[in-house]
CSV table of C-alpha atoms in Angstrom, one decimal:
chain,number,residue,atom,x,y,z
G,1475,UNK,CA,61.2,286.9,-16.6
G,1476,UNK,CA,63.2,289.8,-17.2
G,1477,UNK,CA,66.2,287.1,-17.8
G,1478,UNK,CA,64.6,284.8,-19.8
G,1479,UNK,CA,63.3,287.2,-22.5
G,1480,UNK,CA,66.8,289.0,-22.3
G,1481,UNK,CA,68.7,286.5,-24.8
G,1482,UNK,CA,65.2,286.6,-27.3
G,1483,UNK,CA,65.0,289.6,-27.4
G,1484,UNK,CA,68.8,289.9,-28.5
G,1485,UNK,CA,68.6,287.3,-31.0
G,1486,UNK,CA,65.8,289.0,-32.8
G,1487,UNK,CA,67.6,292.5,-33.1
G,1488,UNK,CA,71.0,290.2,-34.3
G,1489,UNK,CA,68.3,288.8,-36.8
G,1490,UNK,CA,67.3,292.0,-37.7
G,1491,UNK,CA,70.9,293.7,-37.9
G,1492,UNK,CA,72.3,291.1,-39.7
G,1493,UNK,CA,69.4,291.5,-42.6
G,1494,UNK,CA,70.0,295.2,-42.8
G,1495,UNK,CA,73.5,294.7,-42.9
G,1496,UNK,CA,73.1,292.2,-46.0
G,1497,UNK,CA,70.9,294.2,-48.0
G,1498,UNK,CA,72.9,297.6,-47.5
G,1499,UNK,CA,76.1,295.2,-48.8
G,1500,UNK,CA,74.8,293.3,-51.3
G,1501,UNK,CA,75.5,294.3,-54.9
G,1502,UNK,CA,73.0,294.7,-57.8
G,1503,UNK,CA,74.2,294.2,-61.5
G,1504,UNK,CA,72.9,295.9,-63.9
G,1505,UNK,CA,72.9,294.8,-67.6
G,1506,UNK,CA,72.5,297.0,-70.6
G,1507,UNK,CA,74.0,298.0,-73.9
G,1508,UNK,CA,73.3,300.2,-77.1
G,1509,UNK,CA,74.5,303.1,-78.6
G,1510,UNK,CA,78.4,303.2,-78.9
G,1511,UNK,CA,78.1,307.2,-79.2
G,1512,UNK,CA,78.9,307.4,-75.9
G,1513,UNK,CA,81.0,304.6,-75.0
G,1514,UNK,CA,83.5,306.5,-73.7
G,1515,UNK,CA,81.9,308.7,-71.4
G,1516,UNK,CA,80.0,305.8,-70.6
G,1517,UNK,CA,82.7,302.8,-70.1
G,1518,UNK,CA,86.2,304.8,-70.7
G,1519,UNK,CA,88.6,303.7,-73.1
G,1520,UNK,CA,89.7,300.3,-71.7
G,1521,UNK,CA,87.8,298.3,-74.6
G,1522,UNK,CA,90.3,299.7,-77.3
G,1523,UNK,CA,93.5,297.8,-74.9
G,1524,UNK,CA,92.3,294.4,-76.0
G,1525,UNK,CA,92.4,292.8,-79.7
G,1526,UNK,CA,89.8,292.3,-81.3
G,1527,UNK,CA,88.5,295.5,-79.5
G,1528,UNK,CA,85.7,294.6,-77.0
G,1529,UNK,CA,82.3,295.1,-77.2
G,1530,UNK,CA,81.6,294.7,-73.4
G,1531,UNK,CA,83.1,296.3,-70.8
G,1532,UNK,CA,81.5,295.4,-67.2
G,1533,UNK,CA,82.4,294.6,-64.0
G,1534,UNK,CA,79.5,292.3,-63.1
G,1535,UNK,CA,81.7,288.9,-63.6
G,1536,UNK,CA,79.9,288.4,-67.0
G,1537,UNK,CA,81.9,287.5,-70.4
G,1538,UNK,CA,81.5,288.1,-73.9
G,1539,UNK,CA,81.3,284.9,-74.8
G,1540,UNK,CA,84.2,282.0,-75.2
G,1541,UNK,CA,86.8,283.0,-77.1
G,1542,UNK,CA,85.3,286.9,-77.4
G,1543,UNK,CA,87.6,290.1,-75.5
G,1544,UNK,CA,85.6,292.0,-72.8
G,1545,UNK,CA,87.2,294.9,-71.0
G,1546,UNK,CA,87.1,296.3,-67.2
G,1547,UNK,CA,84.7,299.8,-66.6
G,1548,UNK,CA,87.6,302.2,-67.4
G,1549,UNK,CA,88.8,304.5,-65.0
G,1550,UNK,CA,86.9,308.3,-64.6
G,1551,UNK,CA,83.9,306.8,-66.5
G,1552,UNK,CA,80.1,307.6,-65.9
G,1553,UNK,CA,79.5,304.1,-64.8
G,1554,UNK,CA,82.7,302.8,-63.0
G,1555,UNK,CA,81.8,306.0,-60.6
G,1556,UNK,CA,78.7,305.2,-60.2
G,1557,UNK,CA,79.8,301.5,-59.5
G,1558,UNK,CA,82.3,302.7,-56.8
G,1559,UNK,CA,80.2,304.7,-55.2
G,1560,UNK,CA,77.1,302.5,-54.9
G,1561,UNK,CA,78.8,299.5,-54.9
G,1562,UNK,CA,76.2,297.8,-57.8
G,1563,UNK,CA,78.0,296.6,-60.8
G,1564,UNK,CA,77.5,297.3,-64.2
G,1565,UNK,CA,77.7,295.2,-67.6
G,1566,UNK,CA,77.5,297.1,-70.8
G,1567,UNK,CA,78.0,295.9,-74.8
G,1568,UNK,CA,78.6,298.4,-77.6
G,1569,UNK,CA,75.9,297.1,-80.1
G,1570,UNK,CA,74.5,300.7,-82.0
G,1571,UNK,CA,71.2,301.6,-80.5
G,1572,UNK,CA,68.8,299.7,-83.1
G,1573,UNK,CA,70.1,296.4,-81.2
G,1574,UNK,CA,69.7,297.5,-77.9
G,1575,UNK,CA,66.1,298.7,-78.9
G,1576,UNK,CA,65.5,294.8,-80.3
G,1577,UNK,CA,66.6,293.5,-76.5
G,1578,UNK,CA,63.8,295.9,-74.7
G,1579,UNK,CA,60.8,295.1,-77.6
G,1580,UNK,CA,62.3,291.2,-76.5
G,1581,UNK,CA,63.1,289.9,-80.2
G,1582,UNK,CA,66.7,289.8,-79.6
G,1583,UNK,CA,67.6,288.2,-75.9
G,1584,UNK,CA,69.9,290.3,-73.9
G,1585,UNK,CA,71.4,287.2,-72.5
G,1586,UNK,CA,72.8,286.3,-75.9
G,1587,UNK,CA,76.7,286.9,-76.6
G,1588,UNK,CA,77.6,290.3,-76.4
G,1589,UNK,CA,80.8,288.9,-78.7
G,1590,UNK,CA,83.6,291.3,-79.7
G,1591,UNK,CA,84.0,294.0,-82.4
G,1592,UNK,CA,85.6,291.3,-84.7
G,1593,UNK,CA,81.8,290.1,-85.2
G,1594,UNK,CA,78.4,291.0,-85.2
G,1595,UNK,CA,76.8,290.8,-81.5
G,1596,UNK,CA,74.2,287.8,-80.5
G,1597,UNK,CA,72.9,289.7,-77.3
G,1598,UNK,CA,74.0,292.5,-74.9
G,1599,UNK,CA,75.8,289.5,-72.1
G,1600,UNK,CA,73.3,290.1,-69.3
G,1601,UNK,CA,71.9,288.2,-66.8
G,1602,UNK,CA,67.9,288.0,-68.3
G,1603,UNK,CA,66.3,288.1,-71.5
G,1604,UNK,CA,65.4,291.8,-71.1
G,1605,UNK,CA,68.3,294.1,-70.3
G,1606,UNK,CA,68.3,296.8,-67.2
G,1607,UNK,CA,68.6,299.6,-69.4
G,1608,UNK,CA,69.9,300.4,-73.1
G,1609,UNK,CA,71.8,303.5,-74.5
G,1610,UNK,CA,70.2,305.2,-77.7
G,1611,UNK,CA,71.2,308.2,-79.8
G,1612,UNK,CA,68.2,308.0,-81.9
G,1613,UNK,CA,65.1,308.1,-79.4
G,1614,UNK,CA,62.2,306.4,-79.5
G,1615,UNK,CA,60.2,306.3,-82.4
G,1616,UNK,CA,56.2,305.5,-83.3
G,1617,UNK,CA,57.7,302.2,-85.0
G,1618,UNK,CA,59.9,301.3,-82.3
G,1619,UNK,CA,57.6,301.8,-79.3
G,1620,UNK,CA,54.9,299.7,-81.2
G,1621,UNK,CA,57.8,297.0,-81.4
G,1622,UNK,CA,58.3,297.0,-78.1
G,1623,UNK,CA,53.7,296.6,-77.4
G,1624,UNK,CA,53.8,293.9,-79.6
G,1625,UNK,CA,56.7,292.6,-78.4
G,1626,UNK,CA,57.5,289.5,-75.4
G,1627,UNK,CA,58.2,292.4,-72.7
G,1628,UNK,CA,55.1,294.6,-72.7
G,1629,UNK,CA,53.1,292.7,-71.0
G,1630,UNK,CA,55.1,292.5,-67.6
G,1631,UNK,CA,57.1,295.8,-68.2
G,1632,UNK,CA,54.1,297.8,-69.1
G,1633,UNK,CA,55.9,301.0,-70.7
G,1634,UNK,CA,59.4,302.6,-71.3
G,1635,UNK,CA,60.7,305.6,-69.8
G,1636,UNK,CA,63.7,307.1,-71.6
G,1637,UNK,CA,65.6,310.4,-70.2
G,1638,UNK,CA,68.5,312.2,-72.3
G,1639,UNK,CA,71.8,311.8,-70.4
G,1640,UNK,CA,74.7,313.2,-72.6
G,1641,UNK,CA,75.0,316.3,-75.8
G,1642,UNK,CA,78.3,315.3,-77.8
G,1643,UNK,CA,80.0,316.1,-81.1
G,1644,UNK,CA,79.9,313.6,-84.1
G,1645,UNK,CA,83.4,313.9,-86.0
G,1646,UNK,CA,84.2,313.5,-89.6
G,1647,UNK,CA,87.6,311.0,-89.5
G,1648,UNK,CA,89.7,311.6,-92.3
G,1649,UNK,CA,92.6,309.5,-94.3
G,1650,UNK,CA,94.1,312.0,-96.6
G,1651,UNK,CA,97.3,312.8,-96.6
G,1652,UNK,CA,97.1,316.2,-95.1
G,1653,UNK,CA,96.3,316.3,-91.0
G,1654,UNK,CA,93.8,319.1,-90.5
G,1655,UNK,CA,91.9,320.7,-93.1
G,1656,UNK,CA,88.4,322.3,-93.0
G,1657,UNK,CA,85.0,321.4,-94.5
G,1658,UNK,CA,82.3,324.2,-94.7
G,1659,UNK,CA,78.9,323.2,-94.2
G,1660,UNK,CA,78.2,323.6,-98.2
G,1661,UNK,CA,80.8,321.1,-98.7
G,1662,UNK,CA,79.9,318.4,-96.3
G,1663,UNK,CA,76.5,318.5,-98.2
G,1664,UNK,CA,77.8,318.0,-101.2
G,1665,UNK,CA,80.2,315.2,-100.6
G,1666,UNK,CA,77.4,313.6,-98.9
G,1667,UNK,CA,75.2,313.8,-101.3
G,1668,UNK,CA,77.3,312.6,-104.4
G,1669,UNK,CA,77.5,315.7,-105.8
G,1670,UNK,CA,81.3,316.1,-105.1
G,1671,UNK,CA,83.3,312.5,-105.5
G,1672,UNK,CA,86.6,313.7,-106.4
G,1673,UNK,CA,89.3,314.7,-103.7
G,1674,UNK,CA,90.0,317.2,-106.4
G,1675,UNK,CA,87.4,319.3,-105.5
G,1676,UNK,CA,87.7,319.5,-101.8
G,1677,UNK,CA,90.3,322.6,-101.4
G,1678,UNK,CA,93.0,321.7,-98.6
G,1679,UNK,CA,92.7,318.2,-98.8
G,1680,UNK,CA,96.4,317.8,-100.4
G,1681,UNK,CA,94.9,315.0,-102.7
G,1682,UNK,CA,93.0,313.4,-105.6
G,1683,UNK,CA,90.7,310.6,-106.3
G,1684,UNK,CA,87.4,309.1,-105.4
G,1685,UNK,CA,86.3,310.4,-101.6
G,1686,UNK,CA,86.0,306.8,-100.1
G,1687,UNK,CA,82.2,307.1,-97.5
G,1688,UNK,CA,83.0,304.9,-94.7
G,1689,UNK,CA,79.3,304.5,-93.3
G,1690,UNK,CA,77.2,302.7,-90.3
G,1691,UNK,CA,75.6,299.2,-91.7
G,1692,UNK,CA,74.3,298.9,-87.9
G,1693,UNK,CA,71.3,300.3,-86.6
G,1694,UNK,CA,73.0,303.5,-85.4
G,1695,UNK,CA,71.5,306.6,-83.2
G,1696,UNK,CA,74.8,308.6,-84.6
G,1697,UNK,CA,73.5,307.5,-87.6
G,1698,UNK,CA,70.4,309.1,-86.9
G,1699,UNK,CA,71.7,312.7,-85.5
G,1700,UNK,CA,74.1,312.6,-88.7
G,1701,UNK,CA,71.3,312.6,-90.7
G,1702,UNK,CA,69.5,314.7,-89.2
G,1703,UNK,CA,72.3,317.4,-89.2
G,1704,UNK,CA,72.3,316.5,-93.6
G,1705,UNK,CA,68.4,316.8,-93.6
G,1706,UNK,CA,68.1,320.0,-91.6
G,1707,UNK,CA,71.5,321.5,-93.1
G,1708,UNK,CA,71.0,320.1,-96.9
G,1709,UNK,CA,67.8,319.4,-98.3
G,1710,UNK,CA,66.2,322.0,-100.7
G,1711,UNK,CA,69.9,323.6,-101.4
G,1712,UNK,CA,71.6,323.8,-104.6
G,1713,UNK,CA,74.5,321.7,-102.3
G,1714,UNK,CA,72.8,318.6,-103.1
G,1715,UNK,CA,71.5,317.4,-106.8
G,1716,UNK,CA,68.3,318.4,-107.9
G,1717,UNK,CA,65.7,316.5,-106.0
G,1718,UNK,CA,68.1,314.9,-103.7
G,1719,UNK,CA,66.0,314.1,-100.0
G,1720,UNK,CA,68.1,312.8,-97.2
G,1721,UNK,CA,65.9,311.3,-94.5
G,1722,UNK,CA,66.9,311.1,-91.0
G,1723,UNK,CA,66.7,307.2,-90.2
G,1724,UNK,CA,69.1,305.0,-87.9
G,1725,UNK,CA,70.1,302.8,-91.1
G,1726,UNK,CA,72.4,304.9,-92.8
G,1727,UNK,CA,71.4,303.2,-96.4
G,1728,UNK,CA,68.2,304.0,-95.8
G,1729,UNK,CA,68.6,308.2,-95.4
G,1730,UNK,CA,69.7,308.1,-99.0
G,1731,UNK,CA,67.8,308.4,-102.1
G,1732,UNK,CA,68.5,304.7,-103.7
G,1733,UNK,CA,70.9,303.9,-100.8
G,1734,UNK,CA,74.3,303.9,-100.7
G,1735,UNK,CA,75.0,302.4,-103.6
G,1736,UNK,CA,72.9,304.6,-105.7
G,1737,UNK,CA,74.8,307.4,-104.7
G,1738,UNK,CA,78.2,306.4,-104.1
G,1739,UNK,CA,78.8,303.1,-106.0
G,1740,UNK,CA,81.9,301.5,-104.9
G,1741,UNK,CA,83.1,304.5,-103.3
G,1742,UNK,CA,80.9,303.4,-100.0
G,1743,UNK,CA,82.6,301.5,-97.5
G,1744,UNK,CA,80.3,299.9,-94.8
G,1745,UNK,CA,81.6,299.2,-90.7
G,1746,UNK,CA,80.2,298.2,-87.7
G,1747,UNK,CA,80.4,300.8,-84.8
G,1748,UNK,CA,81.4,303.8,-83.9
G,1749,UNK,CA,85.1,301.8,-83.8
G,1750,UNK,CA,84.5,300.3,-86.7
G,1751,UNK,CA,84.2,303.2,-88.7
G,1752,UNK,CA,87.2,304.9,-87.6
G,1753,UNK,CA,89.3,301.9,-87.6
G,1754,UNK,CA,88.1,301.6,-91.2
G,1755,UNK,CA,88.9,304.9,-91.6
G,1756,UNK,CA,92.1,305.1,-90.0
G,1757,UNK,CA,93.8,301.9,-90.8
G,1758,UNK,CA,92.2,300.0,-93.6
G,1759,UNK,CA,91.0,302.5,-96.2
G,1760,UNK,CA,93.3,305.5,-97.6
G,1761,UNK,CA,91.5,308.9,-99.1
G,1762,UNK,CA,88.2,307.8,-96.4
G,1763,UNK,CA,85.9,310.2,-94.9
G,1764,UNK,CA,83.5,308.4,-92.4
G,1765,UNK,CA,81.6,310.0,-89.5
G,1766,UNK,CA,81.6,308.9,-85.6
G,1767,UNK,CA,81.9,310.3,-81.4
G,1768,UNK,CA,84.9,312.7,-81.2
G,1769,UNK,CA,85.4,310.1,-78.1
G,1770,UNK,CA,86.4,307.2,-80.6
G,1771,UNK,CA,88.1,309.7,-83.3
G,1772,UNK,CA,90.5,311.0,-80.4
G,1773,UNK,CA,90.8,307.7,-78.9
G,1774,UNK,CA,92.5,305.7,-82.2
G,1775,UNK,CA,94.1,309.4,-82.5
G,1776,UNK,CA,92.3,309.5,-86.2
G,1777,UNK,CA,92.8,312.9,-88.1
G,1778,UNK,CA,89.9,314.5,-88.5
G,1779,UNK,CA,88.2,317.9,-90.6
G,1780,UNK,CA,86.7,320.7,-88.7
G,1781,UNK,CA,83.6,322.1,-90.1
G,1782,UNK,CA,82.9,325.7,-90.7
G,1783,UNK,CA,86.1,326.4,-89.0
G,1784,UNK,CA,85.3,324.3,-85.6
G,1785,UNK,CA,87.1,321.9,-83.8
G,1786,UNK,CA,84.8,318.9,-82.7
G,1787,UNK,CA,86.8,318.1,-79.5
G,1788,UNK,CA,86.1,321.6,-78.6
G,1789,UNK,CA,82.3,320.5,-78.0
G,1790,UNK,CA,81.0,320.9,-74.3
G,1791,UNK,CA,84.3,323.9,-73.5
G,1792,UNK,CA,84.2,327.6,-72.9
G,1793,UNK,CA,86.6,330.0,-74.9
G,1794,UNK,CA,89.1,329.3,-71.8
G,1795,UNK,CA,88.7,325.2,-72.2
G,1796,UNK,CA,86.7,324.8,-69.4
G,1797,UNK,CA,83.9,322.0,-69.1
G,1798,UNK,CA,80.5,323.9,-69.3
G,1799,UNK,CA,77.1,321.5,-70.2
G,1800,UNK,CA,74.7,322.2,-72.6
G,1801,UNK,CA,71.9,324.3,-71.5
G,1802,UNK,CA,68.3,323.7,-72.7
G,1803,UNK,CA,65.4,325.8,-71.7
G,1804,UNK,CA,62.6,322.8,-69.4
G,1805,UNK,CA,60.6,323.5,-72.0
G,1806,UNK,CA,62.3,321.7,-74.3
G,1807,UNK,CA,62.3,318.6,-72.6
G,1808,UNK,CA,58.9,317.1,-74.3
G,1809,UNK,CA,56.8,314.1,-72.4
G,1810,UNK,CA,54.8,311.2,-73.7
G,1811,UNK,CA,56.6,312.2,-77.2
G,1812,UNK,CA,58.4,310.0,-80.1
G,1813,UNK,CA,60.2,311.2,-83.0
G,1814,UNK,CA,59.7,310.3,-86.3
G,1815,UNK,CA,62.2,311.4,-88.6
G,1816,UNK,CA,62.1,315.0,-87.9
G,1817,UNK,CA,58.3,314.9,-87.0
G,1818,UNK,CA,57.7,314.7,-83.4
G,1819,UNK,CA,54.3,312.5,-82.6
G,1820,UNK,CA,52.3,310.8,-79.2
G,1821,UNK,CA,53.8,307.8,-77.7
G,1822,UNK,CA,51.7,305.4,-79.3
G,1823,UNK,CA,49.3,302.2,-77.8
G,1824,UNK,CA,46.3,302.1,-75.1
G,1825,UNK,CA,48.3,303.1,-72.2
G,1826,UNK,CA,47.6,305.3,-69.5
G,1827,UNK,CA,49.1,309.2,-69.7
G,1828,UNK,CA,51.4,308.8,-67.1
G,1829,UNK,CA,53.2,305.5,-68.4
G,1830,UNK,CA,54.0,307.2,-72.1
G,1831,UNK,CA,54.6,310.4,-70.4
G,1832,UNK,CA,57.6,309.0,-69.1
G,1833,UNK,CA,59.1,309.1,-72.3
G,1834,UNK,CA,60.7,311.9,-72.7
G,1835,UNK,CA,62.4,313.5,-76.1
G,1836,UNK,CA,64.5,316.9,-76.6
G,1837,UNK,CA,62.9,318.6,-78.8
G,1838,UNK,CA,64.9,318.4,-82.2
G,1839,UNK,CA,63.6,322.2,-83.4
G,1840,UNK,CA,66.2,322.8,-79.8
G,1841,UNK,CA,69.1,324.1,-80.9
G,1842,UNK,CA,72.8,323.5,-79.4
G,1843,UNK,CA,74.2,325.9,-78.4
G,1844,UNK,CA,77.7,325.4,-79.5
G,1845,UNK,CA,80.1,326.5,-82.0
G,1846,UNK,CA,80.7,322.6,-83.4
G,1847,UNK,CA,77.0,322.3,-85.6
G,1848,UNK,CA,77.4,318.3,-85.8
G,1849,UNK,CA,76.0,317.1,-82.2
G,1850,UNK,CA,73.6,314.6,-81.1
G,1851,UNK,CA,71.8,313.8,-77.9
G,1852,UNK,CA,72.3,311.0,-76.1
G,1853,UNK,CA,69.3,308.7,-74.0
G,1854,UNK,CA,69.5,306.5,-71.3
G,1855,UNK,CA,66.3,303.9,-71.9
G,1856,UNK,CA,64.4,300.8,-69.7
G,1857,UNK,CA,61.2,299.9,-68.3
G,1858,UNK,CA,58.4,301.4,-66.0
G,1859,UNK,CA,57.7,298.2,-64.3
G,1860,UNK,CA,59.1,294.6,-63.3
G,1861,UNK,CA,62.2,296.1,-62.4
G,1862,UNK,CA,62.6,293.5,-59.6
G,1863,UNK,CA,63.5,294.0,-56.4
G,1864,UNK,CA,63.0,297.3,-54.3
G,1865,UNK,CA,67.0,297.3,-54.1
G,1866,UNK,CA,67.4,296.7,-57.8
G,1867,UNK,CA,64.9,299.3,-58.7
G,1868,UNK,CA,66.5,301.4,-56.7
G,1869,UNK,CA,69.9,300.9,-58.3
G,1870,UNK,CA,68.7,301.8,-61.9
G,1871,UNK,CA,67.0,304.8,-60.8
G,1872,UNK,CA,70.4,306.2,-59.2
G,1873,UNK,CA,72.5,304.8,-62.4
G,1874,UNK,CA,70.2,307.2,-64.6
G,1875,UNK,CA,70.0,309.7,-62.1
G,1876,UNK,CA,74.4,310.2,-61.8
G,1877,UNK,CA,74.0,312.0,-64.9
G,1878,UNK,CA,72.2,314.9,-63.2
G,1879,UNK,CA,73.8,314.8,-59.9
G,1880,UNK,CA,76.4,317.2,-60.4
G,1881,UNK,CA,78.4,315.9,-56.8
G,1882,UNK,CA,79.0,312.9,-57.9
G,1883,UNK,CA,79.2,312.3,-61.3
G,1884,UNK,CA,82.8,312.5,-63.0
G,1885,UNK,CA,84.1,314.8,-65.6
G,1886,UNK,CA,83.5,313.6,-68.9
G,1887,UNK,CA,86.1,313.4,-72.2
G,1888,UNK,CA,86.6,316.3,-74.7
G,1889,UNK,CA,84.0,316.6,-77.1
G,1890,UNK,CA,80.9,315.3,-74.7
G,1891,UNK,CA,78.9,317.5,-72.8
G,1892,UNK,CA,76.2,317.4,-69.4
G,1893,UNK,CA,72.8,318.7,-70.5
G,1894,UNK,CA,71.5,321.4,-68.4
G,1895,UNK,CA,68.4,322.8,-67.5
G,1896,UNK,CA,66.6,320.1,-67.7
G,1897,UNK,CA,68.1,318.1,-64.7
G,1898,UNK,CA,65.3,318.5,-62.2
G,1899,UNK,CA,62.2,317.2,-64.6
G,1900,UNK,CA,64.5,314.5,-65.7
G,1901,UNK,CA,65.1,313.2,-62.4
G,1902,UNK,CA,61.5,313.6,-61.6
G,1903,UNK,CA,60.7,311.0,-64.5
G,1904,UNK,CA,63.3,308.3,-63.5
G,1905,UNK,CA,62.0,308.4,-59.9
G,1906,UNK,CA,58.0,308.9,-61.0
G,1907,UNK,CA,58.6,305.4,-63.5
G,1908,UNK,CA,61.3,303.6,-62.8
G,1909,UNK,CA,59.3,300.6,-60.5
């Protein structure tokens, strides 16, 4: 008996060993794309090697598209660690975060042509209509979460949890002649606002003639935290013209009173991406000031301003150059929150408290504390439910968790900063709703 249950018995536990061992190798990919704030934190600098510069950078064995540049996970990036430590793979397409928002409410398909930066994006490259996850500078919003209800995902995904991930510097790039030269905050208002056109009139800036506004046409989360800074800094001085509103919005046209031609004429210059802008900047456009991630300004080694005597790529360093994150107090970290402009408001719909309370927002009445006053906040976003597989689920929750998990996760480039003080509610949330 005892022989001839001997060689069924091992058969079964070969069975069973050889089904752990396949699950515990097998690789999930994960698709997603968005903001290009923090691309290089994100993805590294790889995408910039390749001409046109690319748009994706994965290592899930996806493409851009035939004929379109894609890039490799760079090396010391957020998600090529996370890749080599988990073994998953990970796919993701610079688009600005009002595209990636279109993939999750399902009007745009993720599986569309990421492309490259010589063209506007079809999709984000992935492997479904909906992506994995999305990158946004400019969270969630009452219009934006209602585009998502009435959209082709809501029904099987339910809700949207959405967790900050990143604090970096937004940089001013700059094509005068002169290298270096320092903008106060009066002055940044008042070139922004039209009120000051004229090199002339901008002390240090070694030139003359009409200050050239390179400016986001994409749905842009740095976009939105620019802004934001202009609204919060700008409105109701004597720094802008009488009257003068700007209104914090992802469409940089659309935070100006009469757009950018009202205010600029044919000073304004418009560019896709963060790249695009300082490419435009940089290369294409002399006597240009634009606006983008210190990341992408240091990368094409732009010149740059300070403002009110700071160094951008200072951002996220002690007085001795050290890395140091960005403490917020827990309480800022809001739930079941969207943001509106500068007004903060409930997550919209019929759903139940625990699905919109894993949205989450930083306050924006928080303050930064850092030296640098242009920052924004960076979001990781996705879905509560049909997230697939127990394995795949539990690949997304550890890719938005690496950003909290201060063992593992990799130092990040100057000018970008780990949020602190807020890691253990974070994590909490991705765990609690991603399913």
């Amino acid at each position: 008996m005892l022989n001839l249950n001997f060689p069924r018995v091992s058969a079964i536990a070969i069975a069973i060993a050889t089904l752990s061992t396949g699950s515990a190798m097998a690789a999930e990919n994960l698709y997603g794309g968005g903001a290009t704030f923090p691309a290089q934190p994100y993805v590294g600098n790889t995408y910039t090697g390749v001409t046109p510069n690319a748009r994706l950078s994965t290592n899930a064995g996806n493409t851009a598209g035939s004929g379109f540049t894609a890039a490799t996970l760079g090396t010391g990036s957020v998600f090529l660690t996370y890749s080599t430590s988990s073994t998953n793979k990970v796919s993701y397409c610079q688009t600005g975060s009002g595209f990636g928002k279109n993939t999750v409410a399902g009007s745009t398909a993720a599986n569309q042509a990421c492309q490259d930066f010589s063209v506007s994006p079809l999709g984000l490259s992935a492997g479904a209509a909906a992506p994995d996850f999305i990158g946004t500078d400019a969270p969630y919003s009452t219009a934006d979460y209602n585009a998502f209800l009435g959209g082709g995902n809501a029904a099987s995904r339910v809700g949207l949890v959405q967790v900050p991930t990143l604090a970096g510097a937004i940089a001013l790039p700059q094509s005068t002649p002169t290298a270096s030269f320092n903008l106060s905050a009066a002055q940044v208002c008042q070139v922004y606002s039209g009120l000051v056109s004229d090199w002339s009139s901008v002390s240090g800036s070694g030139t003359t003639g009409p200050i050239k506004i390179v400016y986001r046409t994409d749905g842009s989360g740095t976009t939105f935290a620019f802004t934001s800074y202009l609204a919060r800094t700008c409105n109701g001085t004597s720094n802008v013209p009488s009257g003068f509103v700007f209104s914090p919005n992802q469409t940089f046209n659309s935070a100006l009173p009469g757009g950018t031609s009202g205010v600029y004429g044919s000073r304004a210059i418009g560019a896709s991406g963060n790249n695009g802008v300082v490419t435009s900047v940089r290369v294409t456009n002399s006597n240009a000031l634009g606006y983008a991630d210190i990341g992408e300004v240091l990368l094409q080694s732009a010149k740059y301003v300070t403002v009110a005597g700071f160094d951008p790529q200072n951002f996220g360093r002690d007085s001795s150059g050290n890395p140091v994150p960005v403490t917020l107090a827990a309480s800022a970290l809001l739930s079941g929150r969207v943001l509106d402009g500068a007004t903060v408001n409930a997550v919209p719909g019929s759903g139940t408290t625990a699905v919109k309370n894993c949205v989450r927002l930083v306050n924006p009445a928080t303050a930064i504390t850092n030296a640098y006053p242009i920052a924004a906040i960076t979001y990781l976003a996705g879905f509560t439910s049909g997230n697939g597989s127990a394995a795949h689920v539990q690949a997304v929750k550890d890719l938005f968790n690496i950003f909290y998990n201060t063992s593992t996760r990799p130092a990040l480039p100057q000018g970008f900063a780990y949020l602190g003080g807020v890691t253990a509610s974070a994590q909490n949330t991705v765990n609690t709703c991603v399913q």
